[in-house]
Amino acid sequence: MTGADVEAGVDSDDEDEFIGVGEAADLADDGSGPPGVRAGGRAGAGSRELPPLRVRGSLAARIVALVLLVVLGTASSAFIVANQVRGLRANFDLLTGVYVPVQTRLLQAQAQSQRIGTLLTSYGNPENQLERADLLNVEEAFELRANLIAEVRLPLEQALTHPDRLGGIEQLDDVRELDRLLAELEALATLETGGDISEAITDVPRQVEISRRFRELQKLTNETVAGQRDTVSAAGRNAEQRALVVTIAAAVVSLLATLVVILTLRPLRRLAVSVRRIGAGDWRERIEVGERPERDDEVARLAREVNLMAEALEEREHRVLRGERLAAIGRLAAQITHEIRNPLSSVALNAELLEDELVQFGDAAGEARQLLGRIAGEVDRLTQITEAYLGFARRPKPELRRLELAGALTDLLDFLEQEHRRNGIRVVRELASEVWVRADAGQLRQALINLLRNAQEAVLEVTVGREGQTDDLGDLLDGLDGDVDGEPEGAGPDIGGEATITVSLACKDGQALVVVADSGPGIPTPERGGYERIFEAFVTSKTHGTGLGLPMVQQIAVDHGGGVRLLETGPQGTRFEFRLPACDPPAPSVSSPNSA
């Protein structure tokens, strides 16, 4: 369509429905908004741009994961340390509780065996005859040696009986070997106590074998003790190294936890900064949030809610300002209209009287009558403009009644059909049936006529190939002004083609949507403020336009609980959407049985 006329007066008390910034989300959903139409939040002027919030995962999930990570790290560290301590303790117990006592007792048994050897060496000489006391002494030495060998085996037997205390049965191979050798030695030494002591004294080879077994056991025990000491030392070093590794791992886990906390709180800090800016009155502040679904966590949702709140606050402020401005404009328009109507009436009356006086001059006054006709035409045009301003200032509140919108649109299009046909305009109707709304029929008709007349102007500009844009004569009246304006800067080119107006009606999500589309050249971009300004009062790109048409349409829509918005505009045409809340159809009347 051609330029837009006026911003609607949005009553500042009505906060249920609005357009502009409040409709930006709908416009973004359609993906068809014209250039310049704001489709979402923007950062306040002069404010520092913040990077988009990109929060990964849910806050609850991240907190749980962080706690589990710390618990897992702590449990792993404790398990590793406990395992190292248990292994070190088992090796140490094996050394101090088994091998060292075995070594000590074996030395005592070996010393006793050497004493027996010394006795036998001296007693074994045939020249030496042993007395009864000496024999008892030797026998006592044999028994003591056997008992010492049995005592040597006690730690080994206890270790084999309870292997879990020493790291398991697989760690006791040396213990089993020592116990086997000691059992053989014990058997060899015990035989001596069952026989004649005289024979035992003279059995030198047996004593030599016992001495050899003692030496082998002592050597094996020393090697085992040395090896176990090395094992304990190595286990201690390993425990220290693993403790260091565990400490480093715990430090890494703590660092990761700290980073997660920082990354978790950073969006909240940015959110707090934006909320403070909004609280300070910067309604244009917006928080940019990533659009990936997997990042739709609590912070992202909170940021979107804050953006919606900021948009609502910004729109409310705009509505209050618009209401105050329109109230002032209304008072001014009413006062100016009152001051102008009386002089216009006098001019019109005097022109009629002068025309009556010119009758007596006949054809000689033809040129004067033409001038008087032009004066009367201009007076009529000014009267229409003043009436438009007065109607804008004193527009009554709508009287809402149930109305079938498809039928009302059909009646209106039928009423304009001859005018459209005369101008060569094809009207495409895409009307859903049975769409009910609560509306003031007169005001609704006025708003729809304005949209249709604007569309008619746009397609006529293309079809006729005018060089300028015609005045928006569908401001508030049924008539169409035939004046031709100069082409404003930025007007679309004459693209030719068939003049087409498409009127569609649909019901979606409890809203009745009327879309008026034309094949015109599009709306020129306003010099300042973008396409939102086409709904402001007295904003027009026309020479003779009043700038009240689209604002009146918007005000009527808002008073009905709906709205109007520009869906798209460009060289291929323009689309406006007029929205009203749908309602249920009236209940069918039920006739009484006696009313036949």
XYZ file of C-alpha atoms in Angstrom:
596
model
C 0.000 0.000 0.000
C 0.948 3.659 -0.142
C 1.941 5.570 2.917
C 0.209 5.177 6.201
C -1.706 7.845 7.883
C -1.978 7.870 11.573
C -1.031 6.226 14.774
C -4.050 5.013 16.623
C -4.862 6.467 19.925
C -4.106 3.697 22.330
C -6.012 4.196 25.512
C -3.445 4.153 28.298
C -5.889 2.348 30.610
C -6.206 -0.602 28.229
C -3.239 -2.896 28.837
C -4.604 -6.143 27.435
C -3.734 -5.873 23.759
C -1.169 -3.810 21.926
C 0.914 -3.823 18.787
C 4.356 -2.705 17.801
C 7.034 -4.035 20.116
C 4.491 -6.248 21.840
C 3.720 -7.901 18.513
C 7.354 -8.334 17.556
C 7.355 -11.967 18.679
C 4.423 -12.751 16.372
C 6.173 -10.977 13.545
C 9.312 -12.996 14.136
C 7.265 -16.214 14.069
C 5.900 -15.368 10.642
C 9.337 -14.597 9.333
C 7.780 -12.094 6.948
C 8.243 -8.801 8.690
C 9.310 -5.910 6.474
C 12.682 -4.298 6.841
C 12.763 -1.949 9.728
C 10.130 -3.766 11.772
C 11.637 -4.766 15.086
C 11.364 -8.506 15.500
C 12.687 -8.902 18.976
C 14.576 -7.332 21.805
C 17.480 -5.005 21.199
C 20.109 -3.597 23.458
C 19.558 -0.190 24.915
C 21.267 2.716 23.240
C 24.653 3.398 24.680
C 24.704 0.197 26.703
C 27.593 -2.239 26.509
C 26.783 -5.210 24.303
C 26.912 -8.494 26.195
C 27.661 -11.815 24.521
C 24.721 -14.192 24.101
C 23.912 -16.479 26.985
C 24.914 -19.992 26.017
C 24.252 -22.149 29.023
C 24.904 -25.837 28.547
C 22.537 -28.207 30.265
C 20.196 -27.721 33.173
C 21.398 -26.009 36.311
C 20.113 -28.893 38.394
C 21.875 -31.386 36.117
C 25.129 -29.452 36.305
C 24.942 -29.157 40.080
C 24.215 -32.875 40.428
C 27.039 -33.689 38.006
C 29.392 -31.428 39.931
C 28.475 -33.036 43.258
C 28.821 -36.511 41.762
C 32.198 -35.556 40.303
C 33.464 -34.321 43.652
C 32.049 -37.350 45.474
C 33.510 -39.708 42.881
C 36.894 -38.013 43.073
C 36.883 -38.108 46.857
C 35.771 -41.739 46.940
C 38.391 -42.709 44.367
C 41.104 -40.915 46.304
C 40.018 -42.533 49.556
C 39.876 -45.959 47.920
C 43.336 -45.596 46.396
C 44.856 -44.333 49.626
C 43.129 -47.041 51.684
C 44.289 -49.706 49.250
C 47.853 -48.421 49.431
C 47.750 -48.292 53.219
C 46.294 -51.791 53.366
C 48.996 -53.172 51.064
C 51.744 -51.364 52.916
C 50.413 -52.601 56.240
C 50.180 -56.197 54.963
C 53.778 -56.121 53.763
C 54.927 -54.520 56.994
C 53.007 -57.056 59.105
C 54.486 -59.859 57.035
C 57.952 -58.501 57.701
C 57.596 -57.683 61.398
C 55.039 -60.285 62.404
C 56.334 -63.310 60.485
C 59.768 -63.077 58.942
C 61.543 -61.174 61.723
C 60.206 -63.484 64.519
C 61.043 -66.512 62.376
C 64.540 -65.183 61.821
C 65.029 -64.448 65.533
C 63.711 -67.804 66.728
C 65.605 -69.631 64.010
C 68.805 -68.031 65.262
C 67.987 -69.267 68.752
C 67.259 -72.786 67.496
C 70.446 -72.743 65.426
C 72.443 -71.602 68.449
C 70.978 -74.471 70.419
C 71.866 -76.863 67.586
C 75.439 -75.560 67.587
C 75.603 -76.116 71.368
C 74.365 -79.669 70.824
C 77.007 -80.134 68.172
C 79.684 -78.972 70.572
C 78.415 -81.354 73.234
C 78.240 -84.242 70.815
C 81.716 -83.529 69.581
C 83.055 -83.789 73.094
C 80.795 -86.631 74.167
C 81.265 -88.628 71.042
C 84.933 -89.339 71.896
C 85.116 -92.971 73.042
C 87.650 -91.966 75.638
C 85.050 -89.797 77.332
C 82.538 -91.744 79.351
C 79.333 -89.766 80.002
C 77.790 -89.850 83.324
C 74.096 -89.958 83.964
C 73.942 -86.217 84.543
C 75.649 -85.489 81.245
C 73.216 -87.701 79.391
C 70.309 -85.865 80.930
C 71.909 -82.573 79.945
C 72.247 -83.678 76.307
C 68.696 -85.021 76.258
C 67.422 -81.702 77.610
C 69.362 -79.875 74.877
C 67.727 -82.064 72.189
C 64.249 -81.337 73.570
C 64.952 -77.608 73.784
C 66.111 -77.563 70.153
C 62.964 -79.407 69.038
C 60.781 -76.958 70.972
C 62.616 -73.975 69.477
C 62.057 -75.377 65.965
C 58.348 -75.776 66.772
C 58.238 -72.169 68.017
C 59.870 -71.020 64.780
C 56.931 -72.526 62.871
C 54.249 -70.786 64.952
C 54.307 -67.402 63.078
C 54.332 -69.269 59.771
C 51.342 -71.393 60.728
C 49.408 -68.333 61.922
C 50.172 -66.547 58.643
C 48.942 -69.512 56.610
C 45.841 -69.810 58.795
C 44.836 -66.119 58.285
C 46.286 -65.115 54.892
C 43.837 -62.193 54.399
C 45.611 -60.202 57.073
C 48.804 -60.363 55.027
C 47.521 -59.597 51.542
C 46.097 -62.977 50.543
C 47.364 -66.528 50.141
C 49.071 -65.683 46.832
C 51.473 -63.376 48.706
C 52.713 -66.200 51.046
C 54.751 -68.436 48.748
C 57.938 -67.810 50.752
C 56.043 -68.501 53.964
C 54.848 -71.856 52.677
C 58.368 -72.767 51.561
C 59.846 -71.861 54.945
C 57.138 -73.794 56.742
C 57.799 -76.864 54.591
C 61.535 -76.768 55.293
C 60.985 -76.202 58.996
C 58.523 -79.099 59.103
C 61.176 -81.367 57.601
C 63.758 -80.036 60.036
C 61.362 -80.509 62.939
C 60.693 -84.090 61.867
C 64.413 -84.753 61.588
C 65.118 -83.246 65.007
C 62.133 -84.894 66.700
C 63.289 -88.357 65.812
C 66.124 -87.935 68.219
C 63.824 -87.644 71.210
C 62.141 -90.965 70.638
C 65.206 -93.128 70.643
C 68.101 -93.981 72.827
C 70.072 -90.912 73.741
C 73.288 -92.835 73.366
C 72.506 -93.612 69.746
C 71.575 -89.991 69.078
C 74.859 -88.854 70.534
C 76.828 -91.178 68.288
C 74.692 -90.436 65.139
C 76.988 -87.751 63.795
C 75.653 -87.719 60.170
C 72.177 -86.831 61.381
C 73.517 -83.962 63.412
C 75.515 -82.764 60.419
C 72.334 -82.854 58.268
C 70.449 -80.892 60.891
C 73.219 -78.296 60.994
C 73.151 -78.050 57.180
C 69.382 -77.588 57.206
C 69.757 -74.825 59.776
C 72.273 -73.022 57.593
C 70.024 -73.285 54.525
C 67.041 -72.031 56.486
C 69.037 -69.188 57.932
C 70.241 -68.187 54.483
C 66.720 -68.407 53.052
C 65.314 -66.462 55.975
C 67.883 -63.708 55.613
C 67.155 -63.418 51.907
C 63.423 -63.383 52.549
C 63.728 -60.697 55.207
C 65.918 -58.580 52.933
C 63.497 -59.025 50.053
C 60.527 -58.166 52.235
C 62.298 -55.037 53.456
C 62.818 -54.013 49.859
C 59.146 -54.735 49.187
C 58.077 -52.572 52.123
C 60.374 -49.770 50.973
C 59.033 -50.005 47.406
C 55.468 -50.088 48.697
C 56.165 -46.969 50.741
C 57.575 -45.175 47.719
C 54.606 -46.268 45.600
C 52.248 -45.083 48.301
C 53.953 -41.691 48.326
C 53.817 -41.429 44.537
C 50.184 -42.463 44.359
C 49.334 -40.094 47.187
C 50.948 -37.339 45.129
C 48.966 -38.398 42.061
C 45.764 -38.506 44.096
C 46.515 -35.049 45.474
C 47.068 -33.689 41.967
C 43.882 -35.382 40.774
C 41.960 -33.891 43.686
C 43.386 -30.481 42.817
C 42.298 -30.935 39.181
C 38.810 -31.958 40.297
C 38.647 -28.910 42.557
C 39.786 -26.713 39.686
C 37.147 -28.202 37.404
C 34.523 -27.683 40.080
C 35.621 -24.065 40.449
C 35.444 -23.531 36.688
C 31.987 -25.086 36.560
C 30.842 -22.788 39.354
C 32.288 -19.781 37.529
C 30.673 -20.789 34.239
C 27.401 -21.434 36.035
C 27.352 -18.111 37.836
C 28.621 -15.997 34.933
C 25.266 -16.036 33.056
C 23.533 -15.207 36.321
C 25.827 -12.215 36.806
C 25.122 -11.036 33.262
C 21.449 -11.569 33.909
C 21.696 -9.512 37.098
C 23.434 -6.694 35.184
C 20.650 -6.627 32.598
C 17.962 -6.733 35.284
C 19.612 -3.779 37.042
C 19.634 -1.849 33.764
C 15.973 -2.632 33.231
C 15.243 -1.635 36.820
C 17.037 1.664 36.166
C 14.601 2.413 33.334
C 16.468 1.130 30.279
C 13.468 -0.733 28.838
C 15.349 -1.463 25.615
C 17.872 -3.688 27.398
C 17.647 -7.271 26.154
C 19.455 -10.474 27.110
C 20.507 -12.500 24.108
C 19.994 -16.222 24.561
C 21.185 -19.098 22.366
C 18.394 -20.683 20.352
C 19.581 -24.300 20.477
C 16.955 -26.488 22.192
C 19.475 -28.468 24.230
C 20.609 -25.224 25.844
C 17.133 -24.276 26.947
C 17.860 -24.422 30.679
C 16.553 -22.443 33.628
C 18.808 -19.442 33.032
C 17.848 -19.245 29.348
C 14.160 -19.462 30.200
C 14.587 -16.841 32.915
C 16.399 -14.593 30.421
C 13.513 -14.948 27.961
C 11.033 -14.089 30.686
C 13.093 -11.018 31.580
C 13.103 -10.030 27.891
C 9.331 -10.414 27.759
C 9.027 -8.331 30.907
C 11.265 -5.635 29.416
C 9.226 -5.646 26.202
C 6.008 -5.339 28.188
C 7.430 -2.478 30.255
C 8.733 -0.736 27.150
C 5.407 -1.153 25.390
C 3.524 0.071 28.437
C 5.703 3.156 28.547
C 5.098 3.719 24.846
C 1.383 3.288 25.343
C 1.322 5.765 28.187
C 3.252 8.268 26.087
C 0.991 7.617 23.103
C -2.076 8.014 25.272
C -0.836 11.296 26.685
C 0.171 12.530 23.242
C -3.103 11.481 21.656
C -5.080 13.058 24.470
C -3.239 16.319 23.886
C -3.701 15.956 20.125
C -7.391 15.249 20.617
C -7.902 18.350 22.723
C -5.927 20.431 20.250
C -7.788 18.946 17.275
C -11.159 19.579 18.894
C -10.216 23.176 19.680
C -8.805 23.821 16.194
C -11.815 22.190 14.549
C -14.158 24.330 16.608
C -12.268 27.480 15.608
C -12.158 26.561 11.912
C -15.699 25.272 11.384
C -17.391 28.649 11.924
C -15.214 30.547 9.397
C -15.632 27.719 6.904
C -19.396 27.886 7.312
C -19.295 31.642 6.698
C -17.103 31.193 3.618
C -19.427 28.511 2.233
C -22.522 30.647 2.884
C -20.997 33.740 1.305
C -19.886 31.695 -1.709
C -23.452 30.470 -2.185
C -24.825 34.018 -1.887
C -22.250 35.282 -4.367
C -23.164 32.499 -6.774
C -26.825 33.550 -6.513
C -25.833 37.143 -7.313
C -23.945 36.000 -10.406
C -27.053 34.442 -11.904
C -28.229 37.831 -13.198
C -25.035 38.216 -15.230
C -25.689 35.046 -17.218
C -22.878 33.554 -19.253
C -20.687 36.579 -18.690
C -20.016 35.338 -15.163
C -18.960 31.807 -16.209
C -15.365 32.189 -15.105
C -16.456 33.647 -11.773
C -18.790 30.707 -11.208
C -15.884 28.313 -11.879
C -13.803 30.099 -9.287
C -16.675 29.922 -6.810
C -17.000 26.185 -7.529
C -13.337 25.679 -6.709
C -13.768 27.675 -3.515
C -16.753 25.540 -2.553
C -14.779 22.360 -3.298
C -11.885 23.445 -1.106
C -14.305 24.422 1.636
C -15.886 20.971 1.438
C -12.446 19.324 1.583
C -11.422 21.374 4.602
C -14.739 20.549 6.223
C -14.089 16.851 5.701
C -10.615 17.203 7.234
C -11.947 19.057 10.257
C -14.671 16.455 10.681
C -12.008 13.756 10.506
C -9.971 15.440 13.233
C -13.064 15.936 15.337
C -14.102 12.322 14.879
C -10.618 11.193 15.871
C -10.736 13.342 18.997
C -14.274 12.370 20.016
C -14.512 8.790 18.856
C -16.930 6.966 21.174
C -16.153 3.691 22.864
C -17.341 0.690 20.886
C -20.637 -0.990 21.690
C -19.679 -4.645 21.482
C -22.185 -7.140 20.116
C -21.822 -10.583 18.615
C -21.073 -10.285 14.912
C -20.464 -12.897 12.230
C -17.281 -11.518 10.682
C -17.387 -13.472 7.418
C -20.852 -12.115 6.667
C -19.817 -8.568 7.563
C -16.786 -8.808 5.251
C -18.926 -10.225 2.453
C -21.419 -7.347 2.771
C -18.596 -4.784 2.761
C -16.911 -6.303 -0.307
C -20.255 -6.466 -2.111
C -20.762 -2.784 -1.292
C -17.368 -1.894 -2.789
C -17.631 -4.315 -5.700
C -18.836 -1.761 -8.254
C -16.090 0.656 -7.276
C -13.449 -2.077 -7.584
C -14.825 -3.241 -10.908
C -14.908 0.302 -12.265
C -11.227 0.711 -11.402
C -10.252 -2.676 -12.878
C -9.335 -4.244 -9.524
C -9.716 -7.981 -8.973
C -10.690 -8.886 -5.424
C -9.856 -12.397 -4.187
C -11.941 -13.580 -1.253
C -10.582 -16.275 1.051
C -13.103 -16.164 3.848
C -13.660 -18.814 6.465
C -17.251 -19.417 7.422
C -18.830 -18.813 10.798
C -16.200 -16.670 12.520
C -17.836 -14.828 15.380
C -16.467 -11.783 17.185
C -17.735 -9.190 19.626
C -17.469 -5.857 17.848
C -19.048 -2.508 17.106
C -20.311 -3.008 13.563
C -19.908 0.661 12.587
C -16.359 1.062 13.872
C -15.331 -2.330 12.482
C -16.674 -1.344 9.064
C -14.811 1.964 9.288
C -11.493 0.221 10.035
C -11.892 -2.379 7.270
C -12.919 0.274 4.722
C -9.766 2.201 5.556
C -7.563 -0.872 4.941
C -9.399 -1.701 1.694
C -9.233 1.883 0.411
C -5.500 2.025 1.163
C -5.065 -1.229 -0.781
C -7.127 0.221 -3.618
C -4.899 3.283 -3.758
C -1.790 1.112 -3.905
C -2.939 -1.123 -6.777
C -4.318 1.846 -8.732
C -0.912 3.514 -8.485
C 0.665 0.478 -10.164
C -2.087 -0.104 -12.728
C -2.525 3.477 -13.885
C 1.201 4.165 -13.636
C 0.936 7.315 -11.620
C 4.113 9.139 -10.780
C 2.976 10.091 -7.327
C 1.046 8.607 -4.501
C -2.627 9.503 -4.041
C -3.967 10.811 -0.793
C -5.084 8.228 1.735
C -8.821 8.995 1.485
C -9.911 6.061 3.548
C -8.814 7.843 6.704
C -12.125 7.866 8.449
C -14.642 8.568 5.661
C -16.303 6.567 2.945
C -15.341 8.991 0.139
C -12.111 8.907 -1.852
C -10.264 12.118 -2.688
C -9.073 12.355 -6.265
C -6.070 14.596 -5.602
C -2.710 13.393 -6.818
C 0.365 13.854 -4.653
C 3.959 14.128 -5.697
C 5.956 10.924 -5.486
C 7.890 10.799 -2.214
C 11.449 9.690 -2.035
C 11.741 5.908 -1.761
C 8.456 5.075 -3.526
C 8.360 1.734 -5.289
C 8.700 1.472 -9.053
C 5.811 0.967 -11.437
C 5.907 -2.764 -11.881
C 2.677 -3.057 -13.853
C 0.617 -6.210 -13.764
C -2.949 -6.977 -12.694
C -4.388 -4.965 -9.831
C -5.297 -7.487 -7.136
C -6.560 -7.203 -3.593
C -6.752 -10.373 -1.508
C -8.942 -10.452 1.578
C -8.600 -13.530 3.784
C -10.301 -14.478 7.029
C -9.207 -17.266 9.348
C -9.589 -18.235 12.985
C -6.428 -19.334 14.798
C -5.721 -19.787 18.504
C -8.903 -17.996 19.514
C -8.176 -15.007 17.242
C -10.067 -13.890 14.143
C -7.429 -12.821 11.602
C -8.337 -10.581 8.663
C -5.460 -10.135 6.206
C -5.694 -7.480 3.477
C -3.010 -7.905 0.806
C -2.434 -5.854 -2.335
C -0.167 -6.006 -5.365
C 1.015 -2.420 -4.972
C 4.569 -1.062 -4.849
C 4.891 -1.228 -1.067
C 5.160 1.377 1.661
C 8.177 3.701 1.570
C 10.389 3.366 4.623
C 9.770 6.262 7.036
C 12.708 8.597 7.504
C 13.002 7.853 11.237
C 11.820 5.044 13.470
C 11.157 2.359 10.865
C 7.785 0.945 9.942
C 6.455 1.277 13.483
C 5.887 4.972 12.784
C 3.153 4.289 10.220
C 0.788 3.849 13.172
C 1.700 7.205 14.736
C -0.703 10.129 14.447
C 0.005 12.647 11.672
C 2.812 10.568 10.168
C 2.236 10.362 6.410
C 4.266 10.435 3.229
C 1.478 12.195 1.305
C 1.092 15.833 0.514
C -2.608 16.017 1.415
C -2.857 13.069 3.813
C -4.163 13.706 7.311
C -2.144 10.929 8.926
C -5.150 9.566 10.809
C -6.146 6.438 8.854
C -3.930 3.666 10.193
C -3.810 5.100 13.732
C -7.605 5.039 13.735
C -7.547 1.417 12.530
C -5.126 0.560 15.306
C -7.160 2.356 17.944
C -10.351 0.594 16.869
C -8.576 -2.774 16.955
C -7.117 -2.121 20.413
C -10.478 -0.935 21.756
C -11.892 -4.274 20.596
C -9.155 -6.208 22.407
C -7.213 -6.940 19.225
C -4.509 -5.310 17.167
C -3.209 -4.538 13.707
C 0.255 -5.058 12.300
C 2.197 -4.812 9.089
C 3.118 -8.324 8.015
C 5.253 -7.419 5.006
C 5.762 -4.741 2.402
C 7.892 -4.470 -0.693
C 7.796 -4.196 -4.488
C 5.505 -7.226 -4.652
C 2.875 -5.702 -2.395
C 1.847 -5.124 1.187
C -0.038 -7.201 3.763
C -1.801 -5.941 6.868
C -3.263 -8.197 9.552
C -6.284 -7.023 11.531
C -6.875 -9.174 14.608
C -9.886 -9.508 16.920
C -10.646 -12.004 19.699
C -13.021 -14.682 18.470
C -16.067 -15.636 20.505
C -18.619 -18.421 20.603
C -21.616 -18.170 18.288
C -24.926 -17.231 19.889
C -26.875 -20.112 21.354
C -29.704 -21.262 19.086
C -33.118 -20.188 20.233
C -35.366 -22.921 21.583
C -39.053 -22.576 20.683
C -41.636 -23.562 23.278
C -43.946 -26.473 22.472
C -47.009 -24.163 22.423
C -45.582 -21.590 20.014
C -46.360 -23.414 16.807
